[in-house]
mmCIF file of C-alpha atoms in Angstrom:
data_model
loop_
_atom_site.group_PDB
_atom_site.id
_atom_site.type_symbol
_atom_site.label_atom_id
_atom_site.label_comp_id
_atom_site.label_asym_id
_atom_site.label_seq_id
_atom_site.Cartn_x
_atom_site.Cartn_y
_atom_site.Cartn_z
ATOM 1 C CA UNK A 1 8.018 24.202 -11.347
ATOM 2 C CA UNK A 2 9.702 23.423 -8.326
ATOM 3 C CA UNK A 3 11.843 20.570 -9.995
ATOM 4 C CA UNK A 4 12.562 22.834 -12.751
ATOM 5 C CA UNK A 5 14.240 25.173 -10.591
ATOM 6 C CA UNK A 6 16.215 22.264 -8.965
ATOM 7 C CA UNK A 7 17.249 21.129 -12.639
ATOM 8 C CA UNK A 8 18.736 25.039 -13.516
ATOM 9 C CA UNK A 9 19.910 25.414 -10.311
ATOM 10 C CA UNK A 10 22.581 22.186 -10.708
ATOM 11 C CA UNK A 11 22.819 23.110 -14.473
ATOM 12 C CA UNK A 12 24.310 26.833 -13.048
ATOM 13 C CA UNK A 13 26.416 25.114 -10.882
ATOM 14 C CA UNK A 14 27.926 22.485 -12.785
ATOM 15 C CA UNK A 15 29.197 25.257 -15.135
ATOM 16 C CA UNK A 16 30.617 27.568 -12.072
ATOM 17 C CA UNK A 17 32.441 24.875 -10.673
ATOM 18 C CA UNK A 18 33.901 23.967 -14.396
ATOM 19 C CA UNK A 19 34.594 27.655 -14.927
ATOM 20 C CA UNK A 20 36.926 28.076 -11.676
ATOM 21 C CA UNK A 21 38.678 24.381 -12.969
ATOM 22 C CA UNK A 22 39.442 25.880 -16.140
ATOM 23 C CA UNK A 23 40.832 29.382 -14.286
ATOM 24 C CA UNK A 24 42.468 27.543 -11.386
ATOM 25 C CA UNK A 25 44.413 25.776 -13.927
ATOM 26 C CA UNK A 26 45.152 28.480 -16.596
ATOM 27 C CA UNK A 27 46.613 30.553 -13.907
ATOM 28 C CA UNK A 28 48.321 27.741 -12.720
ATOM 29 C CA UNK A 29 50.035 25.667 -15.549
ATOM 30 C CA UNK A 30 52.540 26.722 -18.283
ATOM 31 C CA UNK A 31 49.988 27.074 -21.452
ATOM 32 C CA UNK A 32 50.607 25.805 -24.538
ATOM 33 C CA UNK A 33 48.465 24.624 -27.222
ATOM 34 C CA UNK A 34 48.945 20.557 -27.299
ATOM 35 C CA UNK A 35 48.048 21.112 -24.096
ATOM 36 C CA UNK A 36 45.345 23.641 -24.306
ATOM 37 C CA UNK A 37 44.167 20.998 -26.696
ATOM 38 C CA UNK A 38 44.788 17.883 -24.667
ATOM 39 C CA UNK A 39 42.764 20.035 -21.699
ATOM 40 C CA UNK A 40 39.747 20.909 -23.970
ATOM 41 C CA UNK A 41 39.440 17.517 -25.391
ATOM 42 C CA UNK A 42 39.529 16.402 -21.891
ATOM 43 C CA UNK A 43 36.929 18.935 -19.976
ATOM 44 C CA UNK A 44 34.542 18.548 -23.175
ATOM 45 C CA UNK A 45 33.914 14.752 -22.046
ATOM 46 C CA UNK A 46 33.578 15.827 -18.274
ATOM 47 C CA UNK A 47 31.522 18.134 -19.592
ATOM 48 C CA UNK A 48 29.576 15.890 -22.208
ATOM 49 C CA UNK A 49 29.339 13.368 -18.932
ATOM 50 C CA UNK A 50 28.224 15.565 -16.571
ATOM 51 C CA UNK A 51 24.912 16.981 -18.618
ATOM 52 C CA UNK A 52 24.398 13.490 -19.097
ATOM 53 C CA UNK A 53 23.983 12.836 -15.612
ATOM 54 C CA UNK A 54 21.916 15.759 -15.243
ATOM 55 C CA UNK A 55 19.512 14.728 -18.414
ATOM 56 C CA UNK A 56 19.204 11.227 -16.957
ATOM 57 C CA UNK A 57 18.331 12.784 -13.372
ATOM 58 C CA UNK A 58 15.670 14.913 -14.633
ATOM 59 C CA UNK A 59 14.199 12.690 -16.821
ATOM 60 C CA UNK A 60 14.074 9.718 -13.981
ATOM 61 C CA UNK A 61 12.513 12.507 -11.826
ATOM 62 C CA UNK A 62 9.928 13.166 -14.496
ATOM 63 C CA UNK A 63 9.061 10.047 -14.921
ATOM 64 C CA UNK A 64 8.227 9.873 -11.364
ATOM 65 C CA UNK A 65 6.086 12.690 -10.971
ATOM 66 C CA UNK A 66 4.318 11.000 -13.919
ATOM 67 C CA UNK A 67 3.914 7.486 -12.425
ATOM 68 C CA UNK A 68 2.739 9.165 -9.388
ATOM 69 C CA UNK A 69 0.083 11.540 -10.987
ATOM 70 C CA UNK A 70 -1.290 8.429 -12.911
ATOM 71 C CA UNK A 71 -1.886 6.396 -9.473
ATOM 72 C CA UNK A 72 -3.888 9.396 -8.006
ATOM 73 C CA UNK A 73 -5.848 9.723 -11.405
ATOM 74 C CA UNK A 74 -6.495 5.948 -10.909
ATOM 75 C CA UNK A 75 -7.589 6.341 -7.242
ATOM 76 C CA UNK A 76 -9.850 9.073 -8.243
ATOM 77 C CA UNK A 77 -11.224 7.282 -10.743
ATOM 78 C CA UNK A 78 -11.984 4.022 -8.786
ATOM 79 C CA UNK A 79 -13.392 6.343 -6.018
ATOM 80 C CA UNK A 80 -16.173 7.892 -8.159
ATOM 81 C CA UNK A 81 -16.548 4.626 -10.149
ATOM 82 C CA UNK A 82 -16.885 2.464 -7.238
ATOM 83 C CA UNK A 83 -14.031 0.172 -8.000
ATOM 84 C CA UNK A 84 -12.626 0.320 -4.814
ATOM 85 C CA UNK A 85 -11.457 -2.897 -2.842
ATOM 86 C CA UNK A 86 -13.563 -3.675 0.843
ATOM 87 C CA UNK A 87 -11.155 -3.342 3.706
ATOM 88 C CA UNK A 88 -10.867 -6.063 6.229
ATOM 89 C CA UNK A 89 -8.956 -4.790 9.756
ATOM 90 C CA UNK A 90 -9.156 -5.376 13.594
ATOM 91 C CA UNK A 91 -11.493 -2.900 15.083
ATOM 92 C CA UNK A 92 -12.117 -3.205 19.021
ATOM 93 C CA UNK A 93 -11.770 -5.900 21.644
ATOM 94 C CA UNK A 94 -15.004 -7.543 22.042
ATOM 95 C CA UNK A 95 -13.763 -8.896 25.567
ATOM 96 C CA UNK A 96 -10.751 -10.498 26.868
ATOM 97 C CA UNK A 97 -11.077 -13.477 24.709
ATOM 98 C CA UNK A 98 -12.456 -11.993 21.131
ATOM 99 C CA UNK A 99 -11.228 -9.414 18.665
ATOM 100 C CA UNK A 100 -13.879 -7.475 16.375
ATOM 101 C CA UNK A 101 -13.047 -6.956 12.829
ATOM 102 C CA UNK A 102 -14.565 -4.056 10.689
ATOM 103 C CA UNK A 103 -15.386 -5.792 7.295
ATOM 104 C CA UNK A 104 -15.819 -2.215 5.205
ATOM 105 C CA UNK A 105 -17.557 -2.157 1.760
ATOM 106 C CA UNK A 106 -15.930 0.345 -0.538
ATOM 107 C CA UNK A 107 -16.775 -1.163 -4.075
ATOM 108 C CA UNK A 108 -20.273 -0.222 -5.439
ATOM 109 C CA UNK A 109 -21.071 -4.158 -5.755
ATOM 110 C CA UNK A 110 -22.293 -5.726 -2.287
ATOM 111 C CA UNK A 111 -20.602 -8.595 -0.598
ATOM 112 C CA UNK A 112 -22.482 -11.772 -0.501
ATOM 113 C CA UNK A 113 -20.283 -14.241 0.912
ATOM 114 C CA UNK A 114 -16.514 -14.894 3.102
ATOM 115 C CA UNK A 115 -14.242 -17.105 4.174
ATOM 116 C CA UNK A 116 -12.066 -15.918 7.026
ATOM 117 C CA UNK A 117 -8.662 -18.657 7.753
ATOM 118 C CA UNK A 118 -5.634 -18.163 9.762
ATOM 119 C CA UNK A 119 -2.658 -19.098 7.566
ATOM 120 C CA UNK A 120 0.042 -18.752 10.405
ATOM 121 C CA UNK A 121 0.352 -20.627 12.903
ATOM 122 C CA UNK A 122 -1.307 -23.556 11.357
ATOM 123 C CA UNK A 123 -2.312 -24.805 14.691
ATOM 124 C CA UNK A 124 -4.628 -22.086 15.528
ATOM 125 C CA UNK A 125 -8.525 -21.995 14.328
ATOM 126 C CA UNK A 126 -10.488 -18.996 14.790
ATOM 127 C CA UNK A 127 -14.547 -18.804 16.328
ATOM 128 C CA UNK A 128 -16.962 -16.663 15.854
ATOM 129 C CA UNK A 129 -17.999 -15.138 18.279
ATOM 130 C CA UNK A 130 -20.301 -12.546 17.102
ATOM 131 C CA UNK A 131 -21.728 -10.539 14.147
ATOM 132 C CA UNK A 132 -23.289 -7.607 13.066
ATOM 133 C CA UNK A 133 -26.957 -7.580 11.561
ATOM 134 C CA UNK A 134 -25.639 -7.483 7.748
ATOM 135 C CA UNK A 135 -24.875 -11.176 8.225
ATOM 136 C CA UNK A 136 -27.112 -13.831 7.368
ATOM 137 C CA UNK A 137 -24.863 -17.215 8.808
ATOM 138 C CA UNK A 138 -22.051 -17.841 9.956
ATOM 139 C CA UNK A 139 -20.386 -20.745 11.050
ATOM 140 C CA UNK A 140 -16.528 -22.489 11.295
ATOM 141 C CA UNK A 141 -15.705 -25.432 9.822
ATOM 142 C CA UNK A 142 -13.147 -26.729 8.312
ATOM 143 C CA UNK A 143 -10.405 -24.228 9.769
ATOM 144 C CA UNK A 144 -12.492 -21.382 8.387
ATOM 145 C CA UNK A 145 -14.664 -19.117 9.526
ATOM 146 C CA UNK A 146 -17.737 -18.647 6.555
ATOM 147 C CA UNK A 147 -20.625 -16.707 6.260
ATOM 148 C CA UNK A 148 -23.055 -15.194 4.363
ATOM 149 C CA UNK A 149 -24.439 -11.729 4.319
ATOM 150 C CA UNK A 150 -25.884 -8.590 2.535
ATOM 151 C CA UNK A 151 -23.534 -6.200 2.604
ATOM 152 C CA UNK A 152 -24.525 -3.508 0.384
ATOM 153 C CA UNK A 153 -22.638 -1.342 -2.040
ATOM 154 C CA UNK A 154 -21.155 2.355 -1.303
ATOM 155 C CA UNK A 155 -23.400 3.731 -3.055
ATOM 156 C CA UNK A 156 -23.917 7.432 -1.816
ATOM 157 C CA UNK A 157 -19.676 8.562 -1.395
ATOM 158 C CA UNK A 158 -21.429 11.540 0.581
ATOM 159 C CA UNK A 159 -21.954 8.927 3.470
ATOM 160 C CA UNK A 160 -19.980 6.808 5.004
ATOM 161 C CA UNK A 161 -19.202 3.683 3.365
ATOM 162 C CA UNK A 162 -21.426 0.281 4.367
ATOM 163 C CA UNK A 163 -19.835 -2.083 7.269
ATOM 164 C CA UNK A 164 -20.703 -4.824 9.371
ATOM 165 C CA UNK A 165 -18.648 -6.279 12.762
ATOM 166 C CA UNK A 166 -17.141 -10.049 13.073
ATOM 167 C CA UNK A 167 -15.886 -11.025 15.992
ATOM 168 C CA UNK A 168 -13.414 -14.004 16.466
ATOM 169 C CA UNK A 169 -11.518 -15.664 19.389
ATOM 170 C CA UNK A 170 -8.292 -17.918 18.430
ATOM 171 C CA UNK A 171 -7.683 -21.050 20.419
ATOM 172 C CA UNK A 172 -5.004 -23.609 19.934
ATOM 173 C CA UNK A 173 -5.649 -27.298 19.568
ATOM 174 C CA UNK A 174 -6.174 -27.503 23.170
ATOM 175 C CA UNK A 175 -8.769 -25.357 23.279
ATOM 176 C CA UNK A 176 -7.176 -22.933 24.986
ATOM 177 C CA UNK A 177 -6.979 -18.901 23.448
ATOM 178 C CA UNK A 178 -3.815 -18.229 21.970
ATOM 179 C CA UNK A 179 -2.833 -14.241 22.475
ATOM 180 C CA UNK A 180 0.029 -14.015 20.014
ATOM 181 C CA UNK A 181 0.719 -13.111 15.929
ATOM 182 C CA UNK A 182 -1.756 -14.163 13.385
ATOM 183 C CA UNK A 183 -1.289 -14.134 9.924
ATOM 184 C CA UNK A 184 -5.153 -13.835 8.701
ATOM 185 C CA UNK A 185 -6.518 -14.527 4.945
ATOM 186 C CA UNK A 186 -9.935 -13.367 4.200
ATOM 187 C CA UNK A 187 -11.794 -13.736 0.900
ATOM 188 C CA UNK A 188 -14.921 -12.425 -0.393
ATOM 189 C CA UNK A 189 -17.574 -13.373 -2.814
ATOM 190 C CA UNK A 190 -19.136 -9.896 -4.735
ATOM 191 C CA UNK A 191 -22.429 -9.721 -6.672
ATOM 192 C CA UNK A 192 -22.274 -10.889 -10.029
ATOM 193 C CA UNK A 193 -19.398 -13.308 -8.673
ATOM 194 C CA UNK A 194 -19.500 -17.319 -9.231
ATOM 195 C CA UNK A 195 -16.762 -17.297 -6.690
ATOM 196 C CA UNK A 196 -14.359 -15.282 -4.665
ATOM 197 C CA UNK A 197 -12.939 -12.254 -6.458
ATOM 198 C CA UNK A 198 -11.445 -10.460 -3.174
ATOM 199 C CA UNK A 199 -8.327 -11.572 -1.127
ATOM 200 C CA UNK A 200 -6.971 -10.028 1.836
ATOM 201 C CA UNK A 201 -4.279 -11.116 3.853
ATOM 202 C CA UNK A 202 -3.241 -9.477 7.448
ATOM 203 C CA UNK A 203 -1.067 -9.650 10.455
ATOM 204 C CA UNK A 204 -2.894 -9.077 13.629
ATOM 205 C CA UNK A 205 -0.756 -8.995 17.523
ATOM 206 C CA UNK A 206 -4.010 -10.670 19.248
ATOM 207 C CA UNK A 207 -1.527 -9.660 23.008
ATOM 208 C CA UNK A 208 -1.405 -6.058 21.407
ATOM 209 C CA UNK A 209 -5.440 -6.234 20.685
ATOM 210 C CA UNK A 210 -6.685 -8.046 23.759
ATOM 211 C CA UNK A 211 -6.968 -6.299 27.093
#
């Protein structure tokens, strides 16, 4: 409603503006009809391109609205189906040295498994440090931090949704912490996976994070 009102209201005042053209110049100009022609051949193709404008503005509007009422259906509809994505962010400062993550389960399948790698700078390895209960092992190797747990489903959306902790602390190749930007990539394995379905990637400020 409220864009149709915009639409009329520009419609009303493109022809208000063309009406005091058309009197502005009839008072003003000797009349005579090759020009009275030449004018009206003229002012219909203003006008012609100026309704045009206005059709294509409404209709990229509309087409807007719709895009953006389709992407909240969709997010309704992966909220009560349970198609939702887990969410992976910095949660706390453990201590001075680790950061806790929140690993959050919003799909309706559980996690089983995760990989957790830095990706920038290539230099720097995380360590666990800790974890919460829902985890079975964890270890690093390799540059990555893996583990296994049983993190269930969101099954009752009444409640809030299932999460366990990970904490890491980032050192450098001399073993000491590093404090800066991280670029973090975590993957996850879901139930009824053969491998990992879920990819994440972040930036985390560890100087920002840790006290």
């Amino acid at each position: 409603m409220k864009l149709y009102r915009q639409n009329i209201a520009v419609v009303i005042f493109s022809i208000t503006l063309l009406t005091i053209v058309v009197g502005v110049f009839l008072t003003s100009t000797d009349w005579n009809e090759g020009r009275a022609l030449q004018w009206i051949s003229a002012l219909s193709g203003w006008v012609a391109g100026i309704f045009a404008a206005i059709t294509a503005g409404v209709l990229i509007s509309q087409m807007k609205t719709m895009r953006k009422q389709l992407a909240n259906q969709e997010a309704q509809t992966n909220f009560v189906t349970g198609n939702l994505p887990p969410e992976f962010y910095p949660y706390t400062p453990e201590n001075e040295f680790a950061l806790e993550f929140r690993l959050e389960n919003n799909s309706i399948r559980s996690v089983r498994e995760g990989a957790i790698e830095v990706l920038r700078p290539s230099q720097i390895q995380p360590q666990l440090f800790d974890h919460g209960r829902e985890i079975d092992y964890a270890d690093t190797y390799n540059d990555a931090t893996m583990f296994i747990c049983d993190l269930p489903g969101w099954y009752n959306r009444n409640a809030a949704s299932p999460y366990t902790i990970i904490s890491l602390c980032f050192v450098d190749q001399a073993g000491e912490t590093f404090r800066g930007s991280v670029e973090l990539r975590i993957r996850l394995k879901m139930s009824g996976d053969d491998d990992f379905s879920f990819e994440r990637v972040i930036e985390v400020d560890l100087d920002k994070w840790l006290p």
